[in-house]
C-alpha cells in the first residue's frame, strides 16, 4: 500500500505545432481550466471553516448496502450514498460556503506559456508541475502538453 497523500490526476493536452514551430522554436499561450481549492473556505466547503461532519447515512464510507429482491432471491449490493453523494461528509445547507456552495473547489481559467525549444520533436512532453486540479488533502498533479506535429505541405520530417 502507498503511504503519504494521494496525487490528483495529471491533465494531458495535445499541442498541435507546425514543422516551423519545431525547427525555429516558439512560445504558445494555452488556456487551461482546472479546479482550484476555494479560497473562501480553504477547501473545507463550510462557512465557518470547520471540517464537515461525518455523513450519518453511510457512517463516512460514502457507500451503503442496498438489499434488493429478485423473485424469491435477495441480493446485497454496495451503492453510492445518496445523502452525501459518495463523499462521506455532510455539510448542512446553512453552513455551506457561499463561494463554492460546499463543493470545496472552484473553476479557474489559467494561461500557461508553453516554450517550444528549437529542434524539439513530436511526442515531446512539456510539464507544468502542480498545475492540475486541486483537491483537499491531495498533492496537486501536473499539466502535461504533448507535441503533435501538423502535416506540412512540402516537407516531411524523418522519424
PDB file of C-alpha atoms in Angstrom:
ATOM      1  CA  UNK A   1       0.000   0.000   0.000  1.00  0.00           C
ATOM      2  CA  UNK A   2       1.124   3.569  -0.702  1.00  0.00           C
ATOM      3  CA  UNK A   3       1.979   5.954   2.078  1.00  0.00           C
ATOM      4  CA  UNK A   4       1.509   9.701   2.074  1.00  0.00           C
ATOM      5  CA  UNK A   5      -1.160  11.837   0.449  1.00  0.00           C
ATOM      6  CA  UNK A   6      -2.723  10.857  -2.883  1.00  0.00           C
ATOM      7  CA  UNK A   7      -1.898  12.822  -6.019  1.00  0.00           C
ATOM      8  CA  UNK A   8      -4.583  14.256  -8.286  1.00  0.00           C
ATOM      9  CA  UNK A   9      -4.624  13.070 -11.907  1.00  0.00           C
ATOM     10  CA  UNK A  10      -2.320  14.744 -14.393  1.00  0.00           C
ATOM     11  CA  UNK A  11      -4.112  16.757 -17.102  1.00  0.00           C
ATOM     12  CA  UNK A  12      -2.807  15.836 -20.557  1.00  0.00           C
ATOM     13  CA  UNK A  13      -3.297  18.091 -23.582  1.00  0.00           C
ATOM     14  CA  UNK A  14      -2.050  17.602 -27.147  1.00  0.00           C
ATOM     15  CA  UNK A  15      -0.435  20.716 -28.603  1.00  0.00           C
ATOM     16  CA  UNK A  16      -0.549  20.848 -32.400  1.00  0.00           C
ATOM     17  CA  UNK A  17       2.515  22.616 -33.821  1.00  0.00           C
ATOM     18  CA  UNK A  18       3.910  23.235 -37.295  1.00  0.00           C
ATOM     19  CA  UNK A  19       7.241  21.987 -38.595  1.00  0.00           C
ATOM     20  CA  UNK A  20       8.407  25.615 -38.500  1.00  0.00           C
ATOM     21  CA  UNK A  21       7.477  25.850 -34.794  1.00  0.00           C
ATOM     22  CA  UNK A  22       9.582  22.766 -34.046  1.00  0.00           C
ATOM     23  CA  UNK A  23      12.511  23.944 -36.198  1.00  0.00           C
ATOM     24  CA  UNK A  24      12.638  27.591 -35.035  1.00  0.00           C
ATOM     25  CA  UNK A  25      11.168  27.280 -31.558  1.00  0.00           C
ATOM     26  CA  UNK A  26       8.245  29.370 -30.318  1.00  0.00           C
ATOM     27  CA  UNK A  27       6.051  30.150 -27.326  1.00  0.00           C
ATOM     28  CA  UNK A  28       2.379  29.157 -27.297  1.00  0.00           C
ATOM     29  CA  UNK A  29      -0.134  30.528 -24.812  1.00  0.00           C
ATOM     30  CA  UNK A  30      -2.531  27.781 -23.789  1.00  0.00           C
ATOM     31  CA  UNK A  31      -5.733  28.328 -21.817  1.00  0.00           C
ATOM     32  CA  UNK A  32      -6.299  25.634 -19.185  1.00  0.00           C
ATOM     33  CA  UNK A  33      -9.377  25.177 -16.995  1.00  0.00           C
ATOM     34  CA  UNK A  34      -8.788  23.482 -13.664  1.00  0.00           C
ATOM     35  CA  UNK A  35     -10.358  23.035 -10.246  1.00  0.00           C
ATOM     36  CA  UNK A  36      -8.727  25.144  -7.543  1.00  0.00           C
ATOM     37  CA  UNK A  37      -9.289  24.936  -3.789  1.00  0.00           C
ATOM     38  CA  UNK A  38     -11.874  27.516  -2.768  1.00  0.00           C
ATOM     39  CA  UNK A  39     -10.200  30.498  -1.101  1.00  0.00           C
ATOM     40  CA  UNK A  40     -13.376  31.375   0.821  1.00  0.00           C
ATOM     41  CA  UNK A  41     -13.311  28.149   2.872  1.00  0.00           C
ATOM     42  CA  UNK A  42      -9.751  26.835   2.220  1.00  0.00           C
ATOM     43  CA  UNK A  43     -11.261  23.678   0.723  1.00  0.00           C
ATOM     44  CA  UNK A  44     -13.461  22.684   3.667  1.00  0.00           C
ATOM     45  CA  UNK A  45     -16.754  23.537   1.928  1.00  0.00           C
ATOM     46  CA  UNK A  46     -18.087  25.187   5.094  1.00  0.00           C
ATOM     47  CA  UNK A  47     -18.767  28.830   6.033  1.00  0.00           C
ATOM     48  CA  UNK A  48     -17.155  28.517   9.456  1.00  0.00           C
ATOM     49  CA  UNK A  49     -14.012  26.755   8.147  1.00  0.00           C
ATOM     50  CA  UNK A  50     -14.664  23.681  10.296  1.00  0.00           C
ATOM     51  CA  UNK A  51     -14.277  20.187   8.875  1.00  0.00           C
ATOM     52  CA  UNK A  52     -17.628  18.826   7.651  1.00  0.00           C
ATOM     53  CA  UNK A  53     -19.318  16.269   9.887  1.00  0.00           C
ATOM     54  CA  UNK A  54     -19.386  12.565   9.057  1.00  0.00           C
ATOM     55  CA  UNK A  55     -22.404  11.539   6.981  1.00  0.00           C
ATOM     56  CA  UNK A  56     -24.972   9.743   9.132  1.00  0.00           C
ATOM     57  CA  UNK A  57     -26.384   7.839   6.158  1.00  0.00           C
ATOM     58  CA  UNK A  58     -23.178   5.881   5.413  1.00  0.00           C
ATOM     59  CA  UNK A  59     -21.050   6.460   8.516  1.00  0.00           C
ATOM     60  CA  UNK A  60     -18.399   8.239   6.443  1.00  0.00           C
ATOM     61  CA  UNK A  61     -17.707   5.422   3.985  1.00  0.00           C
ATOM     62  CA  UNK A  62     -19.535   7.077   1.068  1.00  0.00           C
ATOM     63  CA  UNK A  63     -21.419   3.853   0.318  1.00  0.00           C
ATOM     64  CA  UNK A  64     -24.490   1.998   1.566  1.00  0.00           C
ATOM     65  CA  UNK A  65     -25.542  -1.620   1.237  1.00  0.00           C
ATOM     66  CA  UNK A  66     -28.828  -1.980  -0.615  1.00  0.00           C
ATOM     67  CA  UNK A  67     -30.829  -5.174  -0.334  1.00  0.00           C
ATOM     68  CA  UNK A  68     -32.777  -5.959  -3.485  1.00  0.00           C
ATOM     69  CA  UNK A  69     -35.303  -8.668  -4.072  1.00  0.00           C
ATOM     70  CA  UNK A  70     -35.424 -10.566  -7.374  1.00  0.00           C
ATOM     71  CA  UNK A  71     -38.304 -13.024  -7.252  1.00  0.00           C
ATOM     72  CA  UNK A  72     -37.537 -15.302  -4.332  1.00  0.00           C
ATOM     73  CA  UNK A  73     -33.854 -14.270  -4.163  1.00  0.00           C
ATOM     74  CA  UNK A  74     -32.332 -11.434  -2.129  1.00  0.00           C
ATOM     75  CA  UNK A  75     -29.119  -9.705  -3.226  1.00  0.00           C
ATOM     76  CA  UNK A  76     -26.913  -7.272  -1.346  1.00  0.00           C
ATOM     77  CA  UNK A  77     -25.275  -4.589  -3.412  1.00  0.00           C
ATOM     78  CA  UNK A  78     -22.986  -1.726  -2.449  1.00  0.00           C
ATOM     79  CA  UNK A  79     -24.231   1.608  -3.828  1.00  0.00           C
ATOM     80  CA  UNK A  80     -23.062   5.218  -3.539  1.00  0.00           C
ATOM     81  CA  UNK A  81     -24.627   7.024  -0.586  1.00  0.00           C
ATOM     82  CA  UNK A  82     -27.425   9.294  -1.805  1.00  0.00           C
ATOM     83  CA  UNK A  83     -27.194  11.613   1.210  1.00  0.00           C
ATOM     84  CA  UNK A  84     -23.554  12.704   0.695  1.00  0.00           C
ATOM     85  CA  UNK A  85     -23.050  11.736  -2.999  1.00  0.00           C
ATOM     86  CA  UNK A  86     -20.264   9.340  -2.006  1.00  0.00           C
ATOM     87  CA  UNK A  87     -18.200  11.967  -0.175  1.00  0.00           C
ATOM     88  CA  UNK A  88     -18.675  10.503   3.319  1.00  0.00           C
ATOM     89  CA  UNK A  89     -19.138  14.016   4.693  1.00  0.00           C
ATOM     90  CA  UNK A  90     -22.203  16.128   5.350  1.00  0.00           C
ATOM     91  CA  UNK A  91     -22.414  19.918   5.258  1.00  0.00           C
ATOM     92  CA  UNK A  92     -25.669  21.421   6.470  1.00  0.00           C
ATOM     93  CA  UNK A  93     -27.303  23.811   3.979  1.00  0.00           C
ATOM     94  CA  UNK A  94     -26.879  26.778   6.312  1.00  0.00           C
ATOM     95  CA  UNK A  95     -23.146  26.146   6.773  1.00  0.00           C
ATOM     96  CA  UNK A  96     -22.199  25.731   3.090  1.00  0.00           C
ATOM     97  CA  UNK A  97     -19.533  28.104   1.786  1.00  0.00           C
ATOM     98  CA  UNK A  98     -21.090  30.960  -0.199  1.00  0.00           C
ATOM     99  CA  UNK A  99     -18.347  30.859  -2.872  1.00  0.00           C
ATOM    100  CA  UNK A 100     -18.157  27.117  -3.711  1.00  0.00           C
ATOM    101  CA  UNK A 101     -21.553  26.063  -2.266  1.00  0.00           C
ATOM    102  CA  UNK A 102     -19.927  23.164  -0.383  1.00  0.00           C
ATOM    103  CA  UNK A 103     -18.033  21.783  -3.415  1.00  0.00           C
ATOM    104  CA  UNK A 104     -14.617  22.694  -1.828  1.00  0.00           C
ATOM    105  CA  UNK A 105     -13.223  23.758  -5.220  1.00  0.00           C
ATOM    106  CA  UNK A 106     -13.946  26.445  -7.796  1.00  0.00           C
ATOM    107  CA  UNK A 107     -13.191  26.530 -11.528  1.00  0.00           C
ATOM    108  CA  UNK A 108     -10.171  28.578 -12.576  1.00  0.00           C
ATOM    109  CA  UNK A 109      -9.112  29.541 -16.092  1.00  0.00           C
ATOM    110  CA  UNK A 110      -5.378  29.996 -16.444  1.00  0.00           C
ATOM    111  CA  UNK A 111      -2.981  30.782 -19.301  1.00  0.00           C
ATOM    112  CA  UNK A 112       0.211  28.715 -19.414  1.00  0.00           C
ATOM    113  CA  UNK A 113       3.124  29.774 -21.619  1.00  0.00           C
ATOM    114  CA  UNK A 114       4.463  26.670 -23.353  1.00  0.00           C
ATOM    115  CA  UNK A 115       8.079  27.144 -24.501  1.00  0.00           C
ATOM    116  CA  UNK A 116       8.881  25.048 -27.566  1.00  0.00           C
ATOM    117  CA  UNK A 117      12.658  24.901 -27.925  1.00  0.00           C
ATOM    118  CA  UNK A 118      14.427  24.767 -31.301  1.00  0.00           C
ATOM    119  CA  UNK A 119      14.675  21.210 -32.600  1.00  0.00           C
ATOM    120  CA  UNK A 120      12.046  19.606 -30.355  1.00  0.00           C
ATOM    121  CA  UNK A 121      10.404  16.534 -31.825  1.00  0.00           C
ATOM    122  CA  UNK A 122       6.837  15.263 -31.994  1.00  0.00           C
ATOM    123  CA  UNK A 123       5.834  13.407 -28.840  1.00  0.00           C
ATOM    124  CA  UNK A 124       7.971  15.590 -26.542  1.00  0.00           C
ATOM    125  CA  UNK A 125       6.257  16.178 -23.198  1.00  0.00           C
ATOM    126  CA  UNK A 126       6.324  19.619 -21.578  1.00  0.00           C
ATOM    127  CA  UNK A 127       5.210  19.539 -17.930  1.00  0.00           C
ATOM    128  CA  UNK A 128       3.886  22.208 -15.585  1.00  0.00           C
ATOM    129  CA  UNK A 129       4.327  20.794 -12.069  1.00  0.00           C
ATOM    130  CA  UNK A 130       1.425  21.273  -9.657  1.00  0.00           C
ATOM    131  CA  UNK A 131      -0.902  22.932 -12.176  1.00  0.00           C
ATOM    132  CA  UNK A 132      -3.548  20.170 -12.420  1.00  0.00           C
ATOM    133  CA  UNK A 133      -6.813  20.030 -10.457  1.00  0.00           C
ATOM    134  CA  UNK A 134      -6.531  20.701  -6.731  1.00  0.00           C
ATOM    135  CA  UNK A 135      -8.342  18.580  -4.166  1.00  0.00           C
ATOM    136  CA  UNK A 136      -8.355  18.804  -0.347  1.00  0.00           C
ATOM    137  CA  UNK A 137      -5.761  16.502   1.241  1.00  0.00           C
ATOM    138  CA  UNK A 138      -4.094  15.647  -2.078  1.00  0.00           C
ATOM    139  CA  UNK A 139      -0.857  16.597  -3.785  1.00  0.00           C
ATOM    140  CA  UNK A 140      -1.670  18.509  -6.981  1.00  0.00           C
ATOM    141  CA  UNK A 141      -0.824  16.696 -10.228  1.00  0.00           C
ATOM    142  CA  UNK A 142       0.797  18.184 -13.328  1.00  0.00           C
ATOM    143  CA  UNK A 143      -0.420  19.649 -16.613  1.00  0.00           C
ATOM    144  CA  UNK A 144       1.406  17.925 -19.473  1.00  0.00           C
ATOM    145  CA  UNK A 145       1.465  19.122 -23.075  1.00  0.00           C
ATOM    146  CA  UNK A 146       2.432  16.549 -25.709  1.00  0.00           C
ATOM    147  CA  UNK A 147       3.665  17.995 -29.016  1.00  0.00           C
ATOM    148  CA  UNK A 148       1.855  16.797 -32.157  1.00  0.00           C
ATOM    149  CA  UNK A 149       3.320  17.868 -35.481  1.00  0.00           C
ATOM    150  CA  UNK A 150       0.873  19.119 -38.104  1.00  0.00           C
ATOM    151  CA  UNK A 151       1.387  17.814 -41.632  1.00  0.00           C
ATOM    152  CA  UNK A 152       3.476  20.127 -43.818  1.00  0.00           C
ATOM    153  CA  UNK A 153       2.606  20.770 -47.495  1.00  0.00           C
ATOM    154  CA  UNK A 154       6.168  20.351 -48.763  1.00  0.00           C
ATOM    155  CA  UNK A 155       8.431  18.777 -46.146  1.00  0.00           C
ATOM    156  CA  UNK A 156       8.283  15.614 -44.100  1.00  0.00           C
ATOM    157  CA  UNK A 157      10.416  15.113 -41.014  1.00  0.00           C
ATOM    158  CA  UNK A 158      12.413  11.857 -40.854  1.00  0.00           C
ATOM    159  CA  UNK A 159      11.438   9.887 -37.765  1.00  0.00           C
TER     160      UNK A 159
END
